[in-house]
Amino acid sequence: MTFWQTKSLTEMTRQEWESLCDGCGLCCVIRFEDEDTGDVIPTRVHCKLFDPASCACSDYANRREHVPDCIKLTPWNIEALAWMPRSCGYRRIHEGRGLADWHPLVSGSPETVHSAGVSVRGQTISELALAMPEDALDFEAPDWVAERGIG
């Protein structure tokens, strides 16, 4: 058995916790909340710090200095973050569903998240390319709310 099968999120070391990130980049896209329904709509627009080639933050350690509203995911706030994609490793473990077959910890390769069609690699534009922040609404991606990939 592996650590994600035997430990709760709160029992994991920092290194174990960080390794649950599958590298999909879905948490780095701009979202809007519908004021009437409360639905959260992701867009195909990524944060200015997101590197679309590597699907990673270009300054992860200092991201909150540059993006103050960047949400730090922790074992204690995962339940409140209903906007996290259903395919997210953190969410899957929290919900007791285990990691998907394409997750790098299962497959042994960081590329499987991309080959399974789960990541946003090559599918987003930077928020810096927009004239106004609300222009991101022109790039809605409601399909990114659903479970993605296999297993």
PDB file of C-alpha atoms in Angstrom:
ATOM      1  CA  MET A   1       0.000   0.000   0.000  1.00  0.00           C
ATOM      2  CA  THR A   2       1.077   3.548  -0.690  1.00  0.00           C
ATOM      3  CA  PHE A   3       0.920   6.615   1.533  1.00  0.00           C
ATOM      4  CA  TRP A   4      -2.202   8.012  -0.187  1.00  0.00           C
ATOM      5  CA  GLN A   5      -4.001   4.746   0.522  1.00  0.00           C
ATOM      6  CA  THR A   6      -3.010   4.552   4.174  1.00  0.00           C
ATOM      7  CA  LYS A   7      -2.829   8.156   5.402  1.00  0.00           C
ATOM      8  CA  SER A   8      -5.452  10.839   5.707  1.00  0.00           C
ATOM      9  CA  LEU A   9      -4.657  14.186   4.098  1.00  0.00           C
ATOM     10  CA  THR A  10      -3.843  15.656   7.513  1.00  0.00           C
ATOM     11  CA  GLU A  11      -1.361  12.835   8.278  1.00  0.00           C
ATOM     12  CA  MET A  12       0.719  13.381   5.142  1.00  0.00           C
ATOM     13  CA  THR A  13       4.110  15.023   5.179  1.00  0.00           C
ATOM     14  CA  ARG A  14       4.552  18.219   3.183  1.00  0.00           C
ATOM     15  CA  GLN A  15       6.389  16.262   0.470  1.00  0.00           C
ATOM     16  CA  GLU A  16       3.597  13.662   0.287  1.00  0.00           C
ATOM     17  CA  TRP A  17       0.972  16.419   0.171  1.00  0.00           C
ATOM     18  CA  GLU A  18       2.748  18.275  -2.629  1.00  0.00           C
ATOM     19  CA  SER A  19       3.141  15.045  -4.632  1.00  0.00           C
ATOM     20  CA  LEU A  20      -0.658  14.687  -4.791  1.00  0.00           C
ATOM     21  CA  CYS A  21      -0.706  17.553  -7.282  1.00  0.00           C
ATOM     22  CA  ASP A  22      -1.144  15.876 -10.654  1.00  0.00           C
ATOM     23  CA  GLY A  23       0.115  18.867 -12.647  1.00  0.00           C
ATOM     24  CA  CYS A  24      -3.104  19.393 -14.602  1.00  0.00           C
ATOM     25  CA  GLY A  25      -3.160  23.182 -14.145  1.00  0.00           C
ATOM     26  CA  LEU A  26      -6.935  23.321 -13.659  1.00  0.00           C
ATOM     27  CA  CYS A  27      -6.579  25.116 -10.345  1.00  0.00           C
ATOM     28  CA  CYS A  28      -4.646  27.910 -12.104  1.00  0.00           C
ATOM     29  CA  VAL A  29      -7.395  29.000 -14.472  1.00  0.00           C
ATOM     30  CA  ILE A  30      -9.499  32.090 -13.830  1.00  0.00           C
ATOM     31  CA  ARG A  31     -12.996  31.342 -12.487  1.00  0.00           C
ATOM     32  CA  PHE A  32     -16.149  33.337 -12.060  1.00  0.00           C
ATOM     33  CA  GLU A  33     -19.000  32.693  -9.656  1.00  0.00           C
ATOM     34  CA  ASP A  34     -22.546  33.193 -10.907  1.00  0.00           C
ATOM     35  CA  GLU A  35     -24.132  35.538  -8.351  1.00  0.00           C
ATOM     36  CA  ASP A  36     -27.591  34.044  -8.871  1.00  0.00           C
ATOM     37  CA  THR A  37     -26.795  30.318  -8.791  1.00  0.00           C
ATOM     38  CA  GLY A  38     -23.449  30.182  -6.990  1.00  0.00           C
ATOM     39  CA  ASP A  39     -22.083  28.032  -9.836  1.00  0.00           C
ATOM     40  CA  VAL A  40     -18.378  28.472 -10.458  1.00  0.00           C
ATOM     41  CA  ILE A  41     -17.432  28.716 -14.130  1.00  0.00           C
ATOM     42  CA  PRO A  42     -13.811  28.057 -15.124  1.00  0.00           C
ATOM     43  CA  THR A  43     -12.351  29.828 -18.146  1.00  0.00           C
ATOM     44  CA  ARG A  44      -9.590  28.993 -20.598  1.00  0.00           C
ATOM     45  CA  VAL A  45      -7.608  31.921 -19.171  1.00  0.00           C
ATOM     46  CA  HIS A  46      -4.731  31.141 -16.832  1.00  0.00           C
ATOM     47  CA  CYS A  47      -3.116  33.095 -14.012  1.00  0.00           C
ATOM     48  CA  LYS A  48      -0.242  35.348 -14.993  1.00  0.00           C
ATOM     49  CA  LEU A  49       2.205  33.090 -13.107  1.00  0.00           C
ATOM     50  CA  PHE A  50       1.098  29.876 -14.811  1.00  0.00           C
ATOM     51  CA  ASP A  51       3.548  28.350 -17.287  1.00  0.00           C
ATOM     52  CA  PRO A  52       1.319  26.733 -19.941  1.00  0.00           C
ATOM     53  CA  ALA A  53       4.107  24.488 -21.264  1.00  0.00           C
ATOM     54  CA  SER A  54       5.008  22.889 -17.925  1.00  0.00           C
ATOM     55  CA  CYS A  55       1.526  23.258 -16.382  1.00  0.00           C
ATOM     56  CA  ALA A  56       3.093  24.677 -13.232  1.00  0.00           C
ATOM     57  CA  CYS A  57       3.370  27.966 -11.409  1.00  0.00           C
ATOM     58  CA  SER A  58       6.424  29.922 -12.517  1.00  0.00           C
ATOM     59  CA  ASP A  59       6.976  31.240  -8.954  1.00  0.00           C
ATOM     60  CA  TYR A  60       5.190  28.775  -6.681  1.00  0.00           C
ATOM     61  CA  ALA A  61       7.123  29.689  -3.527  1.00  0.00           C
ATOM     62  CA  ASN A  62       6.291  33.398  -3.857  1.00  0.00           C
ATOM     63  CA  ARG A  63       2.969  33.213  -5.699  1.00  0.00           C
ATOM     64  CA  ARG A  64       0.939  34.999  -3.035  1.00  0.00           C
ATOM     65  CA  GLU A  65       3.239  38.030  -3.240  1.00  0.00           C
ATOM     66  CA  HIS A  66       2.329  38.399  -6.922  1.00  0.00           C
ATOM     67  CA  VAL A  67      -1.231  37.036  -6.789  1.00  0.00           C
ATOM     68  CA  PRO A  68      -2.647  37.870  -3.325  1.00  0.00           C
ATOM     69  CA  ASP A  69      -5.919  36.020  -3.944  1.00  0.00           C
ATOM     70  CA  CYS A  70      -4.161  32.770  -4.899  1.00  0.00           C
ATOM     71  CA  ILE A  71      -5.713  30.124  -2.679  1.00  0.00           C
ATOM     72  CA  LYS A  72      -3.330  27.879  -0.790  1.00  0.00           C
ATOM     73  CA  LEU A  73      -4.815  24.409  -0.793  1.00  0.00           C
ATOM     74  CA  THR A  74      -4.536  22.620   2.552  1.00  0.00           C
ATOM     75  CA  PRO A  75      -6.035  19.487   4.095  1.00  0.00           C
ATOM     76  CA  TRP A  76      -8.213  21.808   6.176  1.00  0.00           C
ATOM     77  CA  ASN A  77      -9.782  23.816   3.351  1.00  0.00           C
ATOM     78  CA  ILE A  78     -10.210  21.208   0.606  1.00  0.00           C
ATOM     79  CA  GLU A  79     -13.837  20.536   1.547  1.00  0.00           C
ATOM     80  CA  ALA A  80     -14.738  24.211   1.224  1.00  0.00           C
ATOM     81  CA  LEU A  81     -13.235  24.415  -2.260  1.00  0.00           C
ATOM     82  CA  ALA A  82     -16.069  22.870  -4.235  1.00  0.00           C
ATOM     83  CA  TRP A  83     -14.690  24.492  -7.401  1.00  0.00           C
ATOM     84  CA  MET A  84     -11.716  22.131  -7.423  1.00  0.00           C
ATOM     85  CA  PRO A  85     -12.024  19.854 -10.457  1.00  0.00           C
ATOM     86  CA  ARG A  86     -13.465  16.397  -9.781  1.00  0.00           C
ATOM     87  CA  SER A  87     -10.333  14.890 -11.328  1.00  0.00           C
ATOM     88  CA  CYS A  88      -8.015  16.642  -8.832  1.00  0.00           C
ATOM     89  CA  GLY A  89      -5.856  14.233  -6.820  1.00  0.00           C
ATOM     90  CA  TYR A  90      -6.470  16.155  -3.600  1.00  0.00           C
ATOM     91  CA  ARG A  91     -10.218  16.091  -4.098  1.00  0.00           C
ATOM     92  CA  ARG A  92     -10.231  12.416  -5.119  1.00  0.00           C
ATOM     93  CA  ILE A  93      -8.318  11.396  -1.964  1.00  0.00           C
ATOM     94  CA  HIS A  94     -10.514  13.628   0.210  1.00  0.00           C
ATOM     95  CA  GLU A  95     -13.615  11.973  -1.255  1.00  0.00           C
ATOM     96  CA  GLY A  96     -12.160   8.471  -0.742  1.00  0.00           C
ATOM     97  CA  ARG A  97     -11.915   7.726  -4.485  1.00  0.00           C
ATOM     98  CA  GLY A  98      -8.166   7.114  -4.717  1.00  0.00           C
ATOM     99  CA  LEU A  99      -5.918   8.409  -7.458  1.00  0.00           C
ATOM    100  CA  ALA A 100      -6.736   7.962 -11.135  1.00  0.00           C
ATOM    101  CA  ASP A 101      -4.678   5.639 -13.345  1.00  0.00           C
ATOM    102  CA  TRP A 102      -3.173   8.646 -15.137  1.00  0.00           C
ATOM    103  CA  HIS A 103      -1.952  10.330 -11.922  1.00  0.00           C
ATOM    104  CA  PRO A 104       1.865  10.556 -11.932  1.00  0.00           C
ATOM    105  CA  LEU A 105       2.110   8.753  -8.570  1.00  0.00           C
ATOM    106  CA  VAL A 106       0.226   5.791 -10.071  1.00  0.00           C
ATOM    107  CA  SER A 107       1.609   5.822 -13.618  1.00  0.00           C
ATOM    108  CA  GLY A 108       5.173   6.778 -12.709  1.00  0.00           C
ATOM    109  CA  SER A 109       5.201   9.508 -15.359  1.00  0.00           C
ATOM    110  CA  PRO A 110       4.280  13.211 -15.171  1.00  0.00           C
ATOM    111  CA  GLU A 111       3.208  13.005 -18.840  1.00  0.00           C
ATOM    112  CA  THR A 112       0.187  10.735 -18.300  1.00  0.00           C
ATOM    113  CA  VAL A 113      -1.933  13.604 -16.960  1.00  0.00           C
ATOM    114  CA  HIS A 114      -1.435  15.279 -20.334  1.00  0.00           C
ATOM    115  CA  SER A 115      -1.825  12.195 -22.540  1.00  0.00           C
ATOM    116  CA  ALA A 116      -5.055  11.294 -20.703  1.00  0.00           C
ATOM    117  CA  GLY A 117      -6.511  14.675 -21.674  1.00  0.00           C
ATOM    118  CA  VAL A 118      -6.810  15.905 -18.111  1.00  0.00           C
ATOM    119  CA  SER A 119      -4.430  18.856 -18.151  1.00  0.00           C
ATOM    120  CA  VAL A 120      -4.900  22.306 -19.643  1.00  0.00           C
ATOM    121  CA  ARG A 121      -1.553  22.163 -21.463  1.00  0.00           C
ATOM    122  CA  GLY A 122      -1.844  24.109 -24.710  1.00  0.00           C
ATOM    123  CA  GLN A 123      -5.479  25.062 -24.084  1.00  0.00           C
ATOM    124  CA  THR A 124      -5.261  28.370 -22.243  1.00  0.00           C
ATOM    125  CA  ILE A 125      -4.236  31.983 -22.707  1.00  0.00           C
ATOM    126  CA  SER A 126      -2.659  34.264 -20.122  1.00  0.00           C
ATOM    127  CA  GLU A 127      -4.733  36.779 -18.236  1.00  0.00           C
ATOM    128  CA  LEU A 128      -2.069  39.276 -19.311  1.00  0.00           C
ATOM    129  CA  ALA A 129      -3.386  38.973 -22.902  1.00  0.00           C
ATOM    130  CA  LEU A 130      -6.781  40.406 -21.892  1.00  0.00           C
ATOM    131  CA  ALA A 131      -7.703  44.078 -22.097  1.00  0.00           C
ATOM    132  CA  MET A 132      -9.978  43.786 -19.044  1.00  0.00           C
ATOM    133  CA  PRO A 133     -10.143  40.987 -16.444  1.00  0.00           C
ATOM    134  CA  GLU A 134     -13.827  40.356 -17.165  1.00  0.00           C
ATOM    135  CA  ASP A 135     -12.893  39.542 -20.786  1.00  0.00           C
ATOM    136  CA  ALA A 136     -12.031  36.090 -19.436  1.00  0.00           C
ATOM    137  CA  LEU A 137     -15.779  35.385 -19.541  1.00  0.00           C
ATOM    138  CA  ASP A 138     -15.423  35.202 -23.331  1.00  0.00           C
ATOM    139  CA  PHE A 139     -13.377  32.032 -22.772  1.00  0.00           C
ATOM    140  CA  GLU A 140     -15.720  30.011 -20.541  1.00  0.00           C
ATOM    141  CA  ALA A 141     -14.845  26.316 -20.158  1.00  0.00           C
ATOM    142  CA  PRO A 142     -17.821  24.711 -18.385  1.00  0.00           C
ATOM    143  CA  ASP A 143     -16.663  21.278 -19.549  1.00  0.00           C
ATOM    144  CA  TRP A 144     -13.668  21.596 -17.209  1.00  0.00           C
ATOM    145  CA  VAL A 145     -15.957  21.141 -14.184  1.00  0.00           C
ATOM    146  CA  ALA A 146     -16.658  17.487 -15.014  1.00  0.00           C
ATOM    147  CA  GLU A 147     -14.450  14.499 -14.147  1.00  0.00           C
ATOM    148  CA  ARG A 148     -11.672  14.272 -16.709  1.00  0.00           C
ATOM    149  CA  GLY A 149      -9.514  11.375 -17.858  1.00  0.00           C
ATOM    150  CA  ILE A 150      -9.705   7.694 -17.155  1.00  0.00           C
ATOM    151  CA  GLY A 151      -9.893   5.738 -13.900  1.00  0.00           C
TER     152      GLY A 151
END
